[in-house]
Each structure stands twice: as structure tokens, then as C-alpha cells.
Tab-separated table of C-alpha atoms in Angstrom:
chain	number	residue	atom	x	y	z
N	1	MET	CA	-7.074	228.691	76.920
N	2	GLU	CA	-9.059	225.477	77.275
N	3	GLY	CA	-12.270	225.467	75.263
N	4	SER	CA	-10.986	227.543	72.349
N	5	VAL	CA	-9.344	226.806	69.021
N	6	SER	CA	-6.650	229.183	67.834
N	7	GLY	CA	-3.816	229.192	65.329
N	8	LYS	CA	-3.112	227.107	62.237
N	9	GLY	CA	-2.281	223.961	64.208
N	10	ALA	CA	-5.602	224.010	66.043
N	11	VAL	CA	-7.560	224.615	62.858
N	12	ALA	CA	-5.749	221.695	61.217
N	13	ARG	CA	-6.587	219.445	64.158
N	14	GLY	CA	-10.210	220.512	63.906
N	15	ARG	CA	-10.296	219.635	60.211
N	16	GLN	CA	-8.779	216.222	60.869
N	17	ALA	CA	-11.394	215.567	63.549
N	18	GLY	CA	-14.220	216.734	61.364
N	19	ILE	CA	-14.578	220.096	63.130
N	20	ARG	CA	-15.238	223.152	60.993
N	21	CYS	CA	-13.850	226.375	62.426
N	22	PRO	CA	-15.440	229.326	60.617
N	23	ALA	CA	-14.432	232.853	61.618
N	24	THR	CA	-16.603	234.881	63.945
N	25	ARG	CA	-17.651	238.442	63.195
N	26	ALA	CA	-14.520	239.694	64.922
N	27	GLY	CA	-12.368	237.490	62.683
N	28	SER	CA	-11.210	235.163	65.489
N	29	PRO	CA	-11.643	231.386	65.191
N	30	MET	CA	-14.766	229.747	66.549
N	31	THR	CA	-14.445	228.254	70.031
N	32	ALA	CA	-13.882	224.525	70.279
N	33	ALA	CA	-17.345	224.134	71.814
N	34	GLY	CA	-18.882	226.019	68.897
N	35	ALA	CA	-17.023	223.918	66.345
N	36	ILE	CA	-18.036	220.679	68.064
N	37	ALA	CA	-21.653	221.834	68.276
N	38	THR	CA	-21.624	222.691	64.566
N	39	ALA	CA	-20.230	219.293	63.588
N	40	LEU	CA	-22.670	217.384	65.798
N	41	ARG	CA	-25.587	219.550	64.678
N	42	ASP	CA	-24.807	218.738	61.045
N	43	ASP	CA	-24.681	215.022	61.861
N	44	ILE	CA	-27.916	215.073	63.856
N	45	VAL	CA	-29.897	217.163	61.374
N	46	GLY	CA	-28.452	215.117	58.508
N	47	MET	CA	-29.527	211.920	60.313
N	48	ALA	CA	-25.952	210.627	60.268
N	49	ILE	CA	-26.504	210.250	64.021
N	50	LEU	CA	-29.979	208.842	64.577
N	51	PRO	CA	-32.496	209.724	67.299
N	52	ARG	CA	-31.943	207.994	70.662
N	53	THR	CA	-28.243	207.424	69.929
N	54	PRO	CA	-26.170	207.865	73.108
N	55	LEU	CA	-23.537	210.619	72.980
N	56	ARG	CA	-20.718	209.594	75.310
N	57	ASP	CA	-18.221	212.198	76.461
N	58	ALA	CA	-15.212	209.920	76.124
N	59	ALA	CA	-16.018	208.985	72.528
N	60	LEU	CA	-16.662	212.616	71.587
N	61	CYS	CA	-13.416	213.766	73.229
N	62	GLU	CA	-11.563	211.167	71.183
N	63	ARG	CA	-13.356	212.088	67.968
N	64	PHE	CA	-12.685	215.801	68.298
N	65	GLY	CA	-9.303	215.570	70.009
N	66	THR	CA	-10.292	217.814	72.875
N	67	SER	CA	-11.041	217.801	76.591
N	68	ARG	CA	-14.373	217.162	78.252
N	69	THR	CA	-15.165	220.842	78.909
N	70	PRO	CA	-15.845	221.978	75.304
N	71	VAL	CA	-17.683	218.718	74.602
N	72	ARG	CA	-20.041	219.342	77.511
N	73	GLU	CA	-20.519	222.965	76.457
N	74	ALA	CA	-21.403	221.829	72.936
N	75	LEU	CA	-23.918	219.291	74.235
N	76	ILE	CA	-25.566	221.922	76.423
N	77	ARG	CA	-25.982	224.159	73.361
N	78	LEU	CA	-27.540	221.321	71.394
N	79	GLY	CA	-29.811	220.562	74.331
N	80	GLU	CA	-31.050	224.160	74.259
N	81	GLU	CA	-31.804	223.696	70.539
N	82	GLY	CA	-33.842	220.573	71.222
N	83	LEU	CA	-31.424	218.252	69.447
N	84	VAL	CA	-30.121	216.294	72.434
N	85	ASP	CA	-31.598	215.157	75.739
N	86	ILE	CA	-29.314	215.414	78.776
N	87	LEU	CA	-30.682	213.030	81.393
N	88	PRO	CA	-29.090	213.040	84.873
N	89	GLN	CA	-27.885	209.591	85.920
N	90	SER	CA	-28.738	208.189	82.464
N	91	GLY	CA	-26.587	210.035	79.930
N	92	THR	CA	-26.960	212.205	76.863
N	93	PHE	CA	-28.945	211.041	73.845
N	94	VAL	CA	-29.926	212.437	70.457
N	95	SER	CA	-33.480	213.721	70.808
N	96	ARG	CA	-36.361	212.194	68.956
N	97	ILE	CA	-38.146	214.399	66.419
N	98	PRO	CA	-41.215	216.158	67.878
N	99	LEU	CA	-44.095	215.659	65.465
N	100	ASP	CA	-45.884	218.819	66.563
N	101	ALA	CA	-42.900	220.976	65.521
N	102	ILE	CA	-43.141	219.958	61.867
N	103	PRO	CA	-46.440	221.568	60.737
N	104	GLU	CA	-45.499	224.807	62.497
N	105	ALA	CA	-42.092	224.882	60.786
N	106	VAL	CA	-43.785	224.386	57.412
N	107	LEU	CA	-46.105	227.337	58.090
N	108	VAL	CA	-43.186	229.550	59.115
N	109	ARG	CA	-41.273	228.582	55.977
N	110	GLN	CA	-44.260	229.287	53.758
N	111	ALA	CA	-44.758	232.722	55.297
N	112	LEU	CA	-41.136	233.850	55.277
N	113	GLU	CA	-40.067	232.224	52.024
N	114	GLY	CA	-43.155	233.700	50.407
N	115	VAL	CA	-41.613	237.067	51.237
N	116	THR	CA	-38.155	236.160	49.945
N	117	VAL	CA	-39.346	234.624	46.684
N	118	GLU	CA	-41.527	237.645	45.957
N	119	GLY	CA	-38.516	239.865	46.572
N	120	ALA	CA	-36.338	237.746	44.297
N	121	ALA	CA	-38.999	237.857	41.563
N	122	ALA	CA	-39.271	241.629	41.899
N	123	ARG	CA	-35.613	241.802	40.897
N	124	GLY	CA	-35.836	238.883	38.465
N	125	GLY	CA	-33.726	238.819	35.334
N	126	SER	CA	-31.046	236.606	33.833
N	127	ALA	CA	-28.633	236.947	36.764
N	128	ALA	CA	-31.230	235.568	39.164
N	129	ALA	CA	-32.056	232.755	36.757
N	130	ALA	CA	-28.376	231.816	36.387
N	131	ARG	CA	-27.887	231.681	40.146
N	132	LEU	CA	-30.882	229.395	40.635
N	133	ASP	CA	-29.908	227.292	37.619
N	134	ALA	CA	-26.563	226.548	39.282
N	135	ALA	CA	-28.267	225.162	42.400
N	136	ILE	CA	-30.753	223.129	40.354
N	137	GLY	CA	-27.950	221.798	38.151
N	138	ALA	CA	-26.066	220.635	41.225
N	139	GLN	CA	-29.197	218.881	42.480
N	140	ARG	CA	-29.610	217.039	39.173
N	141	GLN	CA	-26.052	215.712	39.327
N	142	LEU	CA	-26.403	214.677	42.957
N	143	ALA	CA	-29.724	212.956	42.286
N	144	LEU	CA	-28.116	210.921	39.517
N	145	ARG	CA	-25.462	209.781	41.977
N	146	GLY	CA	-28.029	209.052	44.682
N	147	ASP	CA	-26.217	211.427	47.045
N	148	THR	CA	-29.040	212.411	49.400
N	149	ARG	CA	-26.838	214.397	51.786
N	150	GLY	CA	-25.303	216.421	48.964
N	151	PHE	CA	-28.755	216.860	47.431
N	152	HIS	CA	-30.078	218.336	50.648
N	153	GLU	CA	-27.152	220.774	50.794
N	154	ALA	CA	-27.867	221.867	47.212
N	155	ASP	CA	-31.525	222.241	48.162
N	156	GLU	CA	-30.468	224.544	50.984
N	157	ALA	CA	-28.313	226.516	48.523
N	158	PHE	CA	-31.336	227.040	46.258
N	159	HIS	CA	-33.503	228.467	49.029
N	160	GLU	CA	-30.649	230.532	50.448
N	161	ALA	CA	-29.973	231.963	46.982
N	162	ILE	CA	-33.578	233.166	46.809
N	163	ALA	CA	-33.246	234.939	50.166
N	164	LEU	CA	-29.987	236.562	49.055
N	165	LEU	CA	-31.471	237.627	45.718
N	166	ALA	CA	-34.301	239.258	47.655
N	167	GLY	CA	-31.814	241.041	49.905
N	168	HIS	CA	-32.999	239.204	53.043
N	169	PRO	CA	-30.077	237.070	54.282
N	170	ASN	CA	-31.245	237.329	57.895
N	171	ILE	CA	-34.539	235.654	57.033
N	172	TRP	CA	-32.602	232.624	55.867
N	173	ARG	CA	-30.511	232.598	59.051
N	174	LEU	CA	-33.714	232.652	61.099
N	175	LEU	CA	-35.245	229.871	59.028
N	176	ARG	CA	-32.258	227.621	59.524
N	177	GLN	CA	-32.920	227.746	63.260
N	178	VAL	CA	-36.672	227.289	62.948
N	179	LYS	CA	-36.606	224.288	60.639
N	180	VAL	CA	-34.059	221.947	62.223
N	181	GLN	CA	-36.676	219.363	63.267
N	182	LEU	CA	-38.356	219.616	59.869
N	183	ASP	CA	-35.010	219.040	58.173
N	184	ARG	CA	-34.461	215.881	60.175
N	185	ALA	CA	-37.797	214.495	59.018
N	186	ARG	CA	-37.102	215.552	55.438
N	187	ARG	CA	-33.933	213.472	55.354
N	188	LEU	CA	-36.111	210.399	55.805
N	189	THR	CA	-38.160	211.280	52.702
N	190	LEU	CA	-35.309	211.669	50.203
N	191	PRO	CA	-34.640	207.951	49.718
N	192	ALA	CA	-38.263	207.636	48.503
N	193	LEU	CA	-38.397	206.740	44.835
N	194	GLY	CA	-38.815	209.829	42.652
N	195	ARG	CA	-38.748	212.363	45.513
N	196	MET	CA	-35.532	214.070	44.405
N	197	ASP	CA	-36.835	214.402	40.847
N	198	GLN	CA	-40.050	215.909	42.205
N	199	VAL	CA	-38.100	218.496	44.225
N	200	ILE	CA	-36.074	219.456	41.143
N	201	ALA	CA	-39.259	219.938	39.118
N	202	GLU	CA	-40.771	222.132	41.856
N	203	HIS	CA	-37.592	224.205	42.044
N	204	ALA	CA	-37.629	224.660	38.276
N	205	THR	CA	-41.177	226.041	38.486
N	206	ILE	CA	-40.092	228.518	41.160
N	207	ARG	CA	-37.033	229.456	39.120
N	208	ASP	CA	-39.113	230.185	36.019
N	209	ALA	CA	-41.470	232.449	37.957
N	210	VAL	CA	-38.563	234.358	39.536
N	211	ALA	CA	-36.823	234.756	36.170
N	212	ALA	CA	-40.065	236.057	34.649
N	213	GLY	CA	-40.493	238.575	37.453
N	214	ASP	CA	-43.904	237.122	38.345
N	215	ALA	CA	-44.051	237.579	42.120
N	216	GLY	CA	-47.533	236.122	42.522
N	217	ARG	CA	-46.720	232.949	40.596
N	218	ALA	CA	-43.402	232.623	42.424
N	219	ARG	CA	-45.097	232.800	45.813
N	220	SER	CA	-47.770	230.275	44.799
N	221	ALA	CA	-45.107	227.876	43.520
N	222	MET	CA	-43.062	228.254	46.710
N	223	THR	CA	-46.105	227.717	48.947
N	224	ALA	CA	-47.047	224.567	47.041
N	225	HIS	CA	-43.464	223.277	47.148
N	226	LEU	CA	-43.098	223.780	50.890
N	227	GLY	CA	-46.522	222.292	51.516
N	228	VAL	CA	-45.312	218.893	50.347
N	229	VAL	CA	-41.791	219.105	51.744
N	230	VAL	CA	-42.760	216.289	54.123
N	231	PRO	CA	-45.477	214.413	52.213
N	232	ASP	CA	-46.809	212.173	55.001
N	233	VAL	CA	-45.618	212.709	58.544
N	234	ALA	CA	-47.884	209.970	59.903
N	235	ARG	CA	-46.364	207.477	57.484
N	236	LEU	CA	-42.845	208.513	58.499
N	237	ARG	CA	-43.778	207.928	62.125
N	238	ASP	CA	-45.170	204.501	61.276
N	239	LEU	CA	-42.015	203.581	59.361
N	240	HIS	CA	-39.674	204.914	62.061
N	241	PRO	CA	-41.583	204.834	65.360
N	242	ASP	CA	-38.400	205.160	67.450
N	243	PHE	CA	-37.436	208.420	65.750
N	244	PHE	CA	-40.496	210.506	66.669
N	245	ILE	CA	-42.371	211.708	69.736
């Protein structure tokens, strides 16, 4: 059926085109539209495709080795998420980052990750410390290599690990949806001198509080960390005026 990916050959084609095809809950492969949306979402949030970039159907069909139908379905999904603008008679473009979405996303993260880090600290112990140490260790190696994209992924792994340690995986799934615009802005901060080292130090403080089972200190450390996740939004806008609205 057009618009779906099935079988080993289709999965292989998706990998060659950069499409990831994770299994759904029922165990069947993700639809082609879903795989395309996932790949484009990663590129947009990771700032590999910059705001205002045109997304042309023909180029996307060639990239993903598929017909126009799943490409259009994927773009509609991304439009509903606020990541692309579909303009009749003009085309489809990567959306600019809405400034007013960033403070709200920070507040949501502080509230929900305050809950998860308290839960992780309540369990505490050496197993929790080892899990967080692995994510921090990966960040240190990636920072040394100057790999900002890999560093961000390790950062995500650290925060996801806290949610899983707390027994709240659905909170992390919700947060991933809420913070997409914040994540785009954050990618612009990582090249700043010393920012990756600062994040590692903040994570280490959170890790120590979780390992010690100190829920109050863990929450305070998490709140402080998330409060500076985007140090100066106004400065980012001044540096990249075409990226924000």
C-alpha cells in the first residue's frame, strides 16, 4: 500500500534514505509518513534544517525514495506541531521559533522534571548513580570532540534516565512534545564557549543529590539547571533575527 513501509527491503531503503522505522505498539513498521516526519523533525529540532528553509516536495521525495503522498502527510503532521508553515501558493517552509513558547516550556520542564527528579532521588542508590554517570560520561567525551548534536542527545538521555528512574516514562514523552521549540533555541547556545562544560557541572550536581537520596536538593538543582537552559533569549534573537518570531 502506498504510504507505508513494510518488509526488510523497505526498512533497508528507509535506512539508506535516512528514515528510521521504529516498531509501533502492534509490532508493525512505522508508516512512511511517520518515518519521514521523524527524520525531518530530528533535522528541524536539531537545527540541521534552519528556520525559513523551503521544503520542496520533489527534493524530499528524492531524499526519502518515496512518492509525494507520504511526504505531504509528513509535512502536515509537522505543521500541526508548529515546525513547518504550509503557505498556499507560496510553498512549505521550516517555521521560525516563537519566542513566547520558550519561557512557558521552561516552566513546564521545571514543574514536571521537579517531580521526576524527586522520584529518582527517593529511590536513589548506586544503581541510579551509575545510570546517570553513564550519560554524564558520554557528554564529557562528546564535549571534548565538540560534537554538539551528540552532546544534546546525551543530554536528553540524562533527563530521560531520571524520568525512568522515577518510574514516570510518560512524563518524559509529554515533555519531548512540549519542549520542541525550546530545544531548537538550545541548539544555538551549545556552540557558546564553556556552555557544554557548564551543563556537565549542573548535571553532576543533580546526580549527586539523586545518589544521596536528597529529594529537596535534587529538585532545587534541577530547577536551577533548567532555569538557565537558554541563558539569554533576547541575545539569541539579536544574533539570529531570521530564526525567531
